[in-house]
Coordinates of C-alpha atoms (C1' of nucleotides) in Angstrom, one line a residue:
Chain A
X1 CA -42.9 184.7 309.4
X2 CA -39.5 185.5 310.8
X3 CA -38.4 187.3 307.7
X4 CA -41.2 189.7 308.0
X5 CA -40.3 190.6 311.6
X6 CA -36.7 191.0 310.8
X7 CA -37.5 193.6 308.2
X8 CA -39.9 195.3 310.7
X9 CA -37.1 195.6 313.3
X10 CA -34.6 196.7 310.7
X11 CA -36.8 199.6 309.7
X12 CA -37.5 200.5 313.3
X13 CA -33.8 200.6 314.1
X14 CA -33.5 203.7 311.9
X15 CA -35.5 205.5 314.7
X16 CA -34.2 203.6 317.7
X17 CA -30.4 203.6 317.8
X18 CA -30.1 201.0 320.5
X19 CA -31.8 198.3 318.4
X20 CA -28.6 198.2 316.4
X21 CA -26.6 197.1 319.4
X22 CA -28.2 193.8 319.9
X23 CA -28.7 190.6 318.0
X24 CA -32.5 190.5 317.4
X25 CA -33.9 187.0 317.5
X26 CA -37.4 185.5 317.4
X27 CA -38.5 182.3 318.9
X28 CA -41.6 180.2 318.7
X29 CA -42.9 180.2 322.3
X30 CA -43.6 176.9 323.9
X31 CA -47.0 177.9 324.9
X32 CA -49.6 178.7 322.3
X33 CA -51.1 181.6 324.1
X34 CA -47.8 183.5 323.9
X35 CA -48.2 184.1 320.3
X36 CA -46.6 182.8 317.1
X37 CA -43.2 184.4 317.6
X38 CA -41.6 186.2 320.5
X39 CA -38.7 188.6 320.9
X40 CA -36.6 189.1 324.0
X41 CA -35.0 192.3 322.7
X42 CA -36.3 194.5 325.5
X43 CA -34.8 192.3 328.1
X44 CA -31.4 192.2 326.5
X45 CA -31.4 196.0 326.5
X46 CA -32.3 196.4 330.2
X47 CA -28.9 196.6 331.5
X48 CA -27.4 198.8 328.8
X49 CA -30.2 201.4 329.0
X50 CA -30.8 201.0 332.7
X51 CA -34.6 201.1 332.1
X52 CA -37.4 198.6 332.9
X53 CA -37.7 196.0 330.1
X54 CA -41.5 196.5 329.8
X55 CA -41.0 200.2 329.3
X56 CA -38.4 199.5 326.5
X57 CA -40.7 197.0 324.9
X58 CA -43.5 199.6 324.9
X59 CA -41.2 202.0 323.0
X60 CA -40.1 199.4 320.5
X61 CA -43.6 198.5 319.6
X62 CA -44.6 202.1 318.9
X63 CA -41.8 202.3 316.3
X64 CA -42.8 199.1 314.4
X65 CA -44.8 199.8 311.3
X66 CA -47.1 196.8 311.5
X67 CA -49.2 195.7 308.6
X68 CA -52.6 194.6 310.1
X69 CA -53.1 192.2 307.3
X70 CA -50.1 190.2 308.6
X71 CA -50.0 190.9 312.3
X72 CA -53.2 190.7 314.2
X73 CA -51.9 191.5 317.7
X74 CA -48.7 192.5 319.5
X75 CA -48.4 192.3 323.2
X76 CA -46.0 192.6 326.0
X77 CA -45.9 189.7 328.4
X78 CA -44.0 188.4 331.4
X79 CA -40.8 190.2 332.2
X80 CA -40.8 192.0 328.9
X81 CA -41.3 189.6 326.0
X82 CA -42.8 191.1 322.9
X83 CA -45.2 188.5 321.5
X84 CA -46.5 188.7 317.9
X85 CA -49.7 187.1 316.7
X86 CA -50.1 186.6 313.0
X87 CA -53.4 186.8 311.2
X88 CA -55.0 183.5 310.1
X89 CA -55.0 184.6 306.5
X90 CA -51.2 185.1 306.6
X91 CA -50.8 181.7 308.1
X92 CA -52.9 179.9 305.5
X93 CA -51.0 181.6 302.6
X94 CA -48.0 179.3 303.1
X95 CA -50.0 176.5 301.4
X96 CA -49.6 178.3 298.1
X97 CA -45.8 178.5 298.5
X98 CA -45.6 174.8 299.3
X99 CA -47.7 173.7 296.4
X100 CA -45.7 175.9 294.0
X101 CA -42.3 174.8 295.2
X102 CA -43.0 171.1 295.8
X103 CA -39.7 169.3 296.1
X104 CA -37.9 172.5 296.6
X105 CA -40.0 173.8 299.5
X106 CA -37.6 174.1 302.5
X107 CA -34.5 174.8 300.5
X108 CA -32.7 178.1 300.9
X109 CA -29.9 179.8 299.2
X110 CA -28.1 181.4 302.2
X111 CA -24.9 179.5 301.3
X112 CA -25.3 179.3 297.6
X113 CA -22.0 179.3 295.8
X114 CA -20.2 177.9 298.9
X115 CA -18.4 174.5 298.7
X116 CA -18.3 172.0 301.5
X117 CA -16.4 168.7 302.0
X118 CA -17.8 166.2 304.4
X119 CA -15.4 163.4 305.3
X120 CA -17.0 160.4 307.0
X121 CA -16.9 156.7 307.5
X122 CA -13.2 156.6 306.7
X123 CA -12.8 153.1 308.1
X124 CA -9.6 151.3 307.0
X125 CA -10.3 148.3 304.8
X126 CA -9.6 145.6 307.5
X127 CA -13.1 144.2 307.8
X128 CA -16.8 144.8 307.3
X129 CA -18.4 147.9 308.6
X130 CA -19.8 147.6 312.1
X131 CA -22.9 149.1 313.7
X132 CA -20.6 151.8 315.1
X133 CA -19.6 152.8 311.6
X134 CA -23.3 153.0 310.8
X135 CA -23.9 155.9 313.0
X136 CA -21.0 157.8 311.4
X137 CA -22.1 156.9 307.9
X138 CA -25.7 157.8 308.3
X139 CA -25.0 161.0 310.2
X140 CA -22.4 162.1 307.7
X141 CA -24.6 161.5 304.7
X142 CA -27.5 163.3 306.3
X143 CA -25.4 166.2 307.3
X144 CA -24.2 166.4 303.6
X145 CA -27.9 166.4 302.5
X146 CA -28.8 169.2 305.0
X147 CA -25.9 171.4 303.8
X148 CA -27.1 170.9 300.2
X149 CA -30.5 172.1 301.2
X150 CA -29.2 175.4 302.4
X151 CA -27.2 176.0 299.3
X152 CA -23.8 174.4 299.7
X153 CA -22.3 172.3 296.9
X154 CA -21.1 169.2 298.9
X155 CA -18.5 166.6 298.2
X156 CA -18.7 163.4 300.2
X157 CA -15.3 162.0 300.9
X158 CA -13.8 158.8 302.4
X159 CA -10.2 158.8 303.7
X160 CA -8.4 155.6 304.1
X161 CA -5.0 154.1 304.8
X162 CA -4.0 150.9 303.2
X163 CA -0.4 150.7 304.5
X164 CA 1.0 150.1 307.9
X165 CA 1.0 147.3 310.5
X166 CA -2.7 146.6 310.6
X167 CA -2.7 145.9 306.8
X168 CA 0.3 143.6 307.1
X169 CA -1.5 141.6 309.8
X170 CA -4.6 141.5 307.6
X171 CA -2.6 140.2 304.6
X172 CA -0.9 137.6 306.8
X173 CA -4.2 136.5 308.3
X174 CA -5.4 135.7 304.8
X175 CA -2.2 133.9 304.0
X176 CA -2.5 131.7 307.0
X177 CA -6.1 130.8 306.2
X178 CA -5.0 130.0 302.7
X179 CA -2.4 127.5 304.0
X180 CA -5.2 126.0 306.2
X181 CA -7.3 125.5 303.1
X182 CA -4.4 123.7 301.5
X183 CA -4.4 121.3 304.4
X184 CA -1.4 122.7 306.2
X185 CA -1.4 122.7 310.0
X186 CA -0.9 126.4 311.0
X187 CA -1.1 128.2 314.2
X188 CA -3.4 131.2 313.9
X189 CA -2.3 134.0 316.3
X190 CA -4.9 135.4 318.6
X191 CA -4.2 139.0 317.6
X192 CA -4.9 138.3 313.9
X193 CA -8.2 139.0 312.2
X194 CA -10.5 136.2 313.3
X195 CA -13.6 136.9 311.2
X196 CA -15.1 134.4 308.7
X197 CA -14.6 136.9 305.9
X198 CA -10.9 136.2 306.0
X199 CA -11.6 132.6 305.2
X200 CA -13.8 133.6 302.3
X201 CA -11.1 135.8 300.9
X202 CA -8.6 132.9 301.2
X203 CA -11.1 130.6 299.5
X204 CA -11.5 132.9 296.5
X205 CA -7.7 133.2 296.2
X206 CA -7.5 129.4 296.2
X207 CA -10.2 129.2 293.5
X208 CA -8.4 131.7 291.3
X209 CA -4.8 130.6 291.8
X210 CA -4.8 127.1 293.2
X211 CA -1.7 126.5 295.2
X212 CA 0.5 128.9 293.2
X213 CA 0.6 131.4 296.0
X214 CA 2.6 129.3 298.5
X215 CA 5.6 131.5 298.3
X216 CA 3.7 134.8 298.0
X217 CA 4.5 137.3 300.7
X218 CA 1.7 138.5 303.0
X219 CA 1.9 142.0 301.6
X220 CA 1.6 140.9 298.0
X221 CA -1.5 139.2 296.6
X222 CA -2.9 138.4 300.0
X223 CA -3.1 142.0 301.1
X224 CA -4.2 143.3 297.8
X225 CA -7.0 140.7 297.5
X226 CA -8.1 141.4 301.0
X227 CA -8.2 145.1 300.5
X228 CA -10.1 145.0 297.2
X229 CA -12.7 142.4 298.5
X230 CA -13.3 144.3 301.7
X231 CA -13.7 147.6 300.0
X232 CA -16.1 146.1 297.6
X233 CA -18.2 144.9 300.6
X234 CA -17.9 148.3 302.4
X235 CA -19.2 150.1 299.3
X236 CA -22.0 147.6 299.0
X237 CA -23.0 148.1 302.6
X238 CA -23.0 151.8 302.3
X239 CA -24.9 151.5 299.0
X240 CA -27.7 149.7 300.8
X241 CA -28.2 152.8 302.9
X242 CA -28.1 155.1 299.8
X243 CA -24.6 156.4 300.7
X244 CA -22.2 157.1 297.8
X245 CA -18.9 158.8 298.4
X246 CA -17.6 161.0 295.6
X247 CA -13.9 160.6 296.5
X248 CA -11.9 157.8 298.2
X249 CA -8.8 159.5 299.3
X250 CA -5.8 157.3 299.8
X251 CA -3.4 158.5 302.5
X252 CA -0.6 156.9 300.6
X253 CA -1.0 159.4 297.7
X254 CA 0.3 162.1 300.1
X255 CA 3.6 160.2 300.4
X256 CA 3.8 159.5 296.7
X257 CA 3.2 163.2 295.8
X258 CA 5.7 164.5 298.3
X259 CA 3.1 166.3 300.4
X260 CA 4.4 164.9 303.6
X261 CA 7.8 166.2 302.9
X262 CA 6.3 169.6 302.0
X263 CA 4.6 169.9 305.3
X264 CA 7.6 168.8 307.2
X265 CA 9.8 171.4 305.4
X266 CA 7.2 174.1 306.1
X267 CA 7.3 173.3 309.9
X268 CA 11.1 173.4 309.8
X269 CA 11.2 176.6 308.0
X270 CA 8.9 178.3 310.5
X271 CA 11.0 176.8 313.2
X272 CA 8.1 174.9 314.7
X273 CA 9.8 171.5 314.8
X274 CA 13.0 170.2 316.4
X275 CA 14.8 166.9 316.6
X276 CA 15.2 165.0 319.9
X277 CA 16.2 161.4 320.5
X278 CA 16.3 160.7 316.8
X279 CA 12.6 161.8 316.3
X280 CA 11.1 165.0 314.9
X281 CA 8.8 166.9 317.3
X282 CA 6.2 169.5 316.7
X283 CA 6.3 172.5 319.0
X284 CA 2.7 172.3 320.0
X285 CA 3.3 174.0 323.3
X286 CA 4.1 177.2 321.3
X287 CA 0.8 176.8 319.5
X288 CA -1.1 176.7 322.7
X289 CA -1.5 172.9 323.2
X290 CA -0.5 170.9 326.3
X291 CA 2.6 169.2 325.1
X292 CA 4.9 168.7 322.1
X293 CA 4.2 165.7 320.0
X294 CA 6.3 163.5 317.7
X295 CA 5.6 163.9 314.0
X296 CA 8.3 161.6 312.7
X297 CA 9.4 158.6 314.6
X298 CA 13.1 157.7 315.0
X299 CA 12.5 154.9 312.5
X300 CA 11.8 157.6 309.9
X301 CA 8.1 156.9 309.7
X302 CA 5.7 159.8 310.3
X303 CA 3.0 159.5 313.0
X304 CA -0.6 160.0 312.0
X305 CA -0.4 163.7 312.7
X306 CA 1.7 164.5 309.8
X307 CA -0.4 162.9 307.0
X308 CA -3.5 164.2 308.7
X309 CA -2.2 167.8 308.5
X310 CA -1.0 167.2 304.9
X311 CA -4.4 165.8 304.0
X312 CA -6.2 168.9 305.3
X313 CA -3.8 171.2 303.5
X314 CA -4.8 169.3 300.4
X315 CA -8.5 170.0 301.2
X316 CA -7.7 173.7 301.7
X317 CA -6.0 173.8 298.3
X318 CA -9.1 172.3 296.7
X319 CA -10.9 175.5 297.8
X320 CA -13.5 174.4 300.3
X321 CA -15.3 177.0 302.4
X322 CA -16.3 174.4 305.0
X323 CA -14.6 171.1 305.8
X324 CA -16.3 168.7 308.2
X325 CA -14.7 165.6 309.7
X326 CA -16.8 163.1 311.4
X327 CA -15.1 160.9 314.0
X328 CA -16.0 158.4 316.7
X329 CA -15.1 159.5 320.3
X330 CA -12.0 157.4 320.2
X331 CA -10.4 160.1 318.1
X332 CA -11.2 162.9 320.5
X333 CA -7.6 163.5 321.5
X334 CA -6.1 163.7 318.1
X335 CA -7.8 166.6 316.3
X336 CA -6.5 169.5 318.4
X337 CA -3.0 168.7 317.3
X338 CA -4.0 168.6 313.7
X339 CA -5.9 171.9 313.9
X340 CA -3.0 173.6 315.7
X341 CA -0.6 172.4 313.0
X342 CA -2.9 173.8 310.2
X343 CA -3.2 177.1 311.9
X344 CA 0.6 177.3 312.3
X345 CA 0.9 176.8 308.6
X346 CA -1.3 179.8 308.0
X347 CA -4.6 178.1 307.2
X348 CA -7.9 179.3 308.6
X349 CA -8.6 176.3 310.9
X350 CA -12.0 177.8 311.7
X351 CA -13.2 176.3 308.4
X352 CA -12.5 172.8 309.6
X353 CA -15.2 171.5 311.9
X354 CA -14.6 168.3 313.7
X355 CA -17.7 166.5 314.9
X356 CA -17.3 163.7 317.4
X357 CA -20.1 161.2 317.8
X358 CA -20.3 159.1 320.9
X359 CA -20.2 155.4 320.7
X360 CA -23.1 153.1 320.1
X361 CA -23.4 150.6 322.9
X362 CA -24.7 147.4 321.5
X363 CA -26.9 145.4 323.9
X364 CA -28.2 142.0 323.2
X365 CA -30.6 140.5 325.7
X366 CA -29.6 143.1 328.3
X367 CA -25.9 142.4 327.9
X368 CA -23.3 144.7 326.5
X369 CA -21.6 143.3 323.4
X370 CA -18.0 144.4 323.2
X371 CA -17.0 145.3 319.8
X372 CA -13.7 144.5 318.0
X373 CA -13.0 144.0 314.4
X374 CA -9.9 142.0 315.2
X375 CA -11.8 139.6 317.5
X376 CA -14.8 139.4 315.1
X377 CA -17.3 139.6 318.0
X378 CA -19.1 142.5 316.4
X379 CA -22.4 143.0 314.7
X380 CA -22.1 144.2 311.1
X381 CA -24.0 147.1 309.6
X382 CA -25.2 144.6 307.0
X383 CA -26.8 142.4 309.6
X384 CA -28.5 145.4 311.1
X385 CA -29.9 146.5 307.7
X386 CA -31.0 142.9 307.1
X387 CA -33.0 142.9 310.3
X388 CA -34.7 146.3 310.3
X389 CA -34.2 147.8 306.8
X390 CA -32.5 150.9 305.6
X391 CA -35.3 153.3 306.6
X392 CA -35.2 152.3 310.3
X393 CA -31.4 152.3 310.4
X394 CA -31.2 155.7 308.9
X395 CA -33.9 157.2 311.1
X396 CA -32.6 155.5 314.3
X397 CA -29.1 156.9 313.9
X398 CA -30.4 160.4 313.0
X399 CA -32.9 160.5 315.8
X400 CA -30.5 161.4 318.5
X401 CA -28.0 164.1 319.2
X402 CA -24.6 162.6 318.2
X403 CA -23.1 163.7 321.5
X404 CA -25.2 161.3 323.5
X405 CA -24.2 157.8 324.2
X406 CA -26.6 155.6 322.5
X407 CA -28.0 152.3 323.6
X408 CA -28.9 150.0 320.8
X409 CA -30.6 146.9 322.1
X410 CA -30.8 144.6 319.1
X411 CA -33.5 142.5 320.5
X412 CA -35.7 145.6 321.1
X413 CA -34.8 147.1 317.7
X414 CA -35.9 144.0 315.9
X415 CA -39.0 143.4 318.0
X416 CA -40.1 147.0 318.4
X417 CA -39.8 147.9 314.7
X418 CA -43.4 148.8 314.4
X419 CA -43.2 151.1 317.4
X420 CA -40.4 153.1 315.8
X421 CA -41.3 156.7 315.0
X422 CA -40.3 156.2 311.4
X423 CA -43.5 154.3 310.9
X424 CA -45.5 157.1 312.5
X425 CA -44.2 159.5 309.8
X426 CA -44.5 157.1 307.0
X427 CA -48.0 156.2 308.0
X428 CA -49.0 159.9 307.9
X429 CA -47.6 160.1 304.4
X430 CA -49.3 157.0 303.2
X431 CA -52.6 158.2 304.8
X432 CA -52.4 161.4 302.8
X433 CA -51.8 159.5 299.6
X434 CA -54.7 157.3 300.3
X435 CA -57.0 160.3 301.0
X436 CA -55.8 162.0 297.8
X437 CA -56.8 158.9 295.8
X438 CA -60.2 159.0 297.4
X439 CA -60.6 162.6 296.5
X440 CA -60.1 161.9 292.8
X441 CA -63.0 159.5 292.8
X442 CA -65.2 162.1 294.5
X443 CA -64.2 164.6 291.8
X444 CA -62.7 167.0 294.3
X445 CA -59.5 168.8 293.7
X446 CA -57.0 170.8 295.7
X447 CA -57.8 174.5 295.6
X448 CA -56.1 177.5 297.2
X449 CA -59.0 179.8 296.3
X450 CA -60.6 179.7 299.8
X451 CA -57.7 179.1 302.2
X452 CA -59.3 181.6 304.5
X453 CA -61.8 178.8 305.5
X454 CA -59.0 177.0 307.3
X455 CA -59.7 178.5 310.7
X456 CA -60.0 175.6 313.1
X457 CA -57.3 175.1 315.7
X458 CA -56.1 171.9 314.1
X459 CA -55.8 173.5 310.7
X460 CA -53.9 176.5 312.0
X461 CA -51.5 174.4 314.1
X462 CA -50.7 172.3 311.1
X463 CA -50.1 175.3 308.9
X464 CA -47.9 176.9 311.5
X465 CA -45.8 173.8 311.5
X466 CA -45.5 173.9 307.8
X467 CA -44.4 177.5 308.0
X468 CA -41.3 176.7 310.2
X469 CA -39.9 174.0 308.0
X470 CA -37.5 176.1 306.0
X471 CA -36.2 177.8 309.2
X472 CA -35.8 174.4 310.8
X473 CA -33.7 173.0 308.0
X474 CA -31.5 176.1 308.0
X475 CA -30.9 176.0 311.8
X476 CA -30.4 172.2 311.8
X477 CA -27.8 172.4 309.0
X478 CA -26.0 175.4 310.6
X479 CA -25.8 173.6 314.0
X480 CA -24.9 170.3 312.3
X481 CA -27.7 168.5 314.1
X482 CA -29.8 166.1 312.2
X483 CA -32.0 164.9 315.1
X484 CA -33.8 168.3 315.0
X485 CA -35.3 167.3 311.6
X486 CA -36.6 164.1 313.2
X487 CA -38.3 166.0 316.1
X488 CA -39.7 168.4 313.6
X489 CA -41.2 165.7 311.4
X490 CA -42.7 163.9 314.4
X491 CA -44.4 167.1 315.4
X492 CA -45.6 167.7 311.9
X493 CA -47.0 164.2 311.6
X494 CA -48.7 164.6 315.0
X495 CA -50.3 167.9 313.8
X496 CA -51.5 166.1 310.7
X497 CA -53.0 163.1 312.4
X498 CA -54.9 165.5 314.7
X499 CA -56.1 167.5 311.7
X500 CA -57.1 164.3 310.1
X501 CA -59.2 163.2 313.0
X502 CA -61.0 166.5 313.6
X503 CA -61.3 168.0 310.1
X504 CA -63.0 165.7 307.6
X505 CA -62.8 166.3 303.9
X506 CA -65.5 164.0 302.5
X507 CA -68.9 165.2 303.4
X508 CA -68.0 168.8 304.0
X509 CA -69.0 171.7 301.9
X510 CA -67.0 171.8 298.6
X511 CA -65.0 175.0 299.1
X512 CA -63.8 174.0 302.5
X513 CA -63.1 170.4 301.4
X514 CA -60.9 171.6 298.5
X515 CA -59.0 173.9 300.8
X516 CA -58.4 171.0 303.1
X517 CA -57.2 168.9 300.2
X518 CA -54.7 171.6 299.4
X519 CA -53.5 171.6 303.0
X520 CA -53.2 167.8 303.0
X521 CA -51.1 168.0 299.8
X522 CA -48.9 170.6 301.3
X523 CA -48.3 168.4 304.4
X524 CA -47.4 165.5 302.1
X525 CA -44.8 167.6 300.4
X526 CA -43.2 168.7 303.6
X527 CA -43.2 165.2 305.0
X528 CA -41.6 163.8 301.9
X529 CA -39.0 166.6 301.7
X530 CA -38.1 166.1 305.4
X531 CA -37.8 162.4 305.0
X532 CA -35.6 162.8 301.9
X533 CA -33.2 164.9 303.9
X534 CA -32.9 162.0 306.3
X535 CA -32.6 159.5 303.5
X536 CA -35.8 157.8 304.5
X537 CA -38.4 156.8 301.9
X538 CA -42.0 158.2 301.9
X539 CA -44.1 155.2 300.8
X540 CA -47.6 155.7 299.3
X541 CA -48.8 152.5 300.9
X542 CA -47.7 150.5 303.9
Chain B
rG1 C1' -3.4 160.7 337.7
rC2 C1' -4.7 163.9 333.1
rG3 C1' -8.0 165.2 328.8
rC4 C1' -12.7 164.9 325.9
rC5 C1' -18.1 163.6 326.1
rA6 C1' -22.1 162.8 329.1
rA7 C1' -25.9 162.3 333.6
rU8 C1' -33.3 165.2 332.6
rA9 C1' -40.2 160.9 334.2
rG10 C1' -39.9 153.5 335.6
rC11 C1' -37.2 153.0 330.2
rU12 C1' -35.4 155.6 325.4
rC13 C1' -34.7 160.5 324.4
rA14 C1' -36.3 166.3 323.5
rA15 C1' -36.1 171.2 325.2
rU16 C1' -35.6 176.8 319.5
rU17 C1' -28.3 177.2 322.3
rG18 C1' -29.6 181.9 328.7
rG19 C1' -36.3 182.6 328.2
rA20 C1' -42.2 182.4 330.3
rU21 C1' -45.7 176.5 333.2
rA22 C1' -39.0 171.2 331.5
rG23 C1' -41.9 168.1 326.8
rA24 C1' -42.5 163.4 323.5
rG25 C1' -42.5 158.1 322.6
rC26 C1' -42.6 153.4 325.3
rA27 C1' -44.8 151.2 329.7
rC28 C1' -49.3 151.7 333.0
rC29 C1' -54.8 153.5 333.6
rU30 C1' -59.6 155.8 331.2
rG31 C1' -62.0 157.0 326.8
rA32 C1' -63.2 157.9 321.0
rC33 C1' -65.6 156.9 314.2
rU34 C1' -71.3 152.2 311.5
rU35 C1' -68.4 157.1 305.3
rC36 C1' -61.6 159.7 303.9
rG37 C1' -56.3 153.8 306.7
rG38 C1' -57.4 152.5 314.6
rA39 C1' -49.9 151.7 312.4
rU40 C1' -54.7 156.9 314.7
rC41 C1' -56.9 160.5 318.2
rA42 C1' -58.4 162.6 323.4
rG43 C1' -57.5 162.4 328.7
rG44 C1' -54.8 160.5 333.2
rC45 C1' -50.4 158.8 336.1
rG46 C1' -45.3 160.0 336.3
rG47 C1' -39.8 165.4 337.8
rU48 C1' -35.8 168.6 343.9
rU49 C1' -33.1 168.3 335.6
rA50 C1' -27.0 163.3 339.7
rA51 C1' -25.4 166.6 344.4
rG52 C1' -23.8 171.4 346.2
rA53 C1' -22.3 176.4 345.4
rG54 C1' -21.9 180.7 342.1
rU55 C1' -22.9 184.3 337.8
rU56 C1' -28.3 187.7 336.5
rC57 C1' -34.1 190.4 335.3
rG58 C1' -34.1 184.7 334.3
rA59 C1' -30.1 178.6 334.6
rG60 C1' -31.7 171.8 332.5
rU61 C1' -28.5 175.1 329.5
rC62 C1' -22.8 179.3 331.6
rU63 C1' -18.6 178.8 335.9
rC64 C1' -16.4 176.0 340.0
rU65 C1' -16.4 171.6 343.3
rU66 C1' -18.1 166.5 344.1
rU67 C1' -20.2 161.7 342.5
rU68 C1' -21.2 158.1 338.5
rG69 C1' -20.5 156.3 333.5
rG70 C1' -18.3 156.1 328.2
rC71 C1' -13.9 157.2 325.2
rG72 C1' -8.9 158.5 325.0
rC73 C1' -4.0 159.5 327.3
rA74 C1' 2.4 155.7 322.4
rC75 C1' 8.0 157.4 318.6
rC76 C1' -0.3 153.0 317.0
rA77 C1' -4.1 155.1 313.4

RNA sequence: GCGCCAAUAGCUCAAUUGGAUAGAGCACCUGACUUCGGAUCAGGCGGUUAAGAGUUCGAGUCUCUUUUGGCGCACCA
């Protein structure tokens, strides 16, 4: 629908110069009586032209070459909106497109040929993934799906660090548990990793090596075993949600390949770093940030900023047009430094988008559960998937804008599972499948011969919803907001259920019945496609 | 103290990014098929969009102040 209007206005702009000065947009009005699409162009021009908006709207309309087969009515309303009413036959035509394109209906090629990298999860291998990681994981994967739907070629990436203090503590935690298993009396420090999984790792080391590891340093076999076991579990947890990363990028490789050194030299060369008190500082104040920050400690170890910058230069060199980083809100203070550093090195930091999601507050029985991997008082992503299943987890985390703080009451999530909107959508899909089976028995088929018969309010509303799917996917992907897909699908399912209640298929005249079958099939396709973007299944039976 | 994010119906959240009468679900109250799945549908109740000021044709949305909450504020990552 929009594409038609865009071309109309483009042609009109040849006669009306001022139309070229503004960004023409069309919106679906909230109220049905305001038409199918609406433009506020006249109001935007009021100031510039110093004329009344309704008068301008009047003039614009006279210049539009409207095809009466497509547009039934154009009117000026309110302060100066131009409302367009499409003909019913134009609305019903979409059914043909959907049935022809099936799994591809909703895809667009606006970004075809572009490459994107989505970095998400990126938890260091110190323990199982928590519910908090779940939001990051699900959102990242869904965003990657959405980008693919608008034409991007997308790589999913996981960045991790297996060096440093936290990994030493991890290795030593395993070592101490190993000693315990050998019957030694050890004191287990409070700030070590308390989780049961540490004991499991120690146990498997004992099974493999007996007591031969008594003199092994914490950073040797203990750390290595811990890392490999934990990573195995992390990949398994992600796999249960259908998430597979193409690349696991090890921070350490940046050191081994001298990339850290390169970045450091580049800063020095551009005179953007200086030494003070034995450390190397980056002149962030000259780059517009609040204060200078240390990039190499006086001990000679870099801070996180340096590898992060080096990591992103690596991404740039791999030729991505869009690089997305997904972080929890605890990282909110770090990325401006990294972006400023990249910009200073001559990279187009606009290509890097940092998306910060707010934390998930876990409630259990009305009480807030504090989360810490170290203290082991967290709820794992696996436990959550065990309780409610992958579909609900994926839908739940996608349902809401990532910038909102989210309350996740475990008791409610478990108990209320059949009140979750995901079942509403899946039910609509299963219902259609069931109807289609019935149709076969009655020797009816889908037909697009007589779509003009679909004139009731319920049919038209459903068709309109189907019309906007492609646009909705495009906008959601561009805004990086997966919750819009959820809202869309809930509205689509509602429109279908309403259609289903008011427009019967069996027992109606054959031509109309077959047109309705076609509409039901089209709805099924859109539902399934939308759910697949979210990574949620579309079952034929429930 | 400083920075980032937020505050919308009793609860959980939307609102086409500045548009027309702020919408859904849950909860509560009424109703609806003797053939396609009632996990559904129709209707009702419920709002000073935290408070105050400003910007303009027009503000939940932008700006400022205040209040409340989350997350940060290391030569940790």
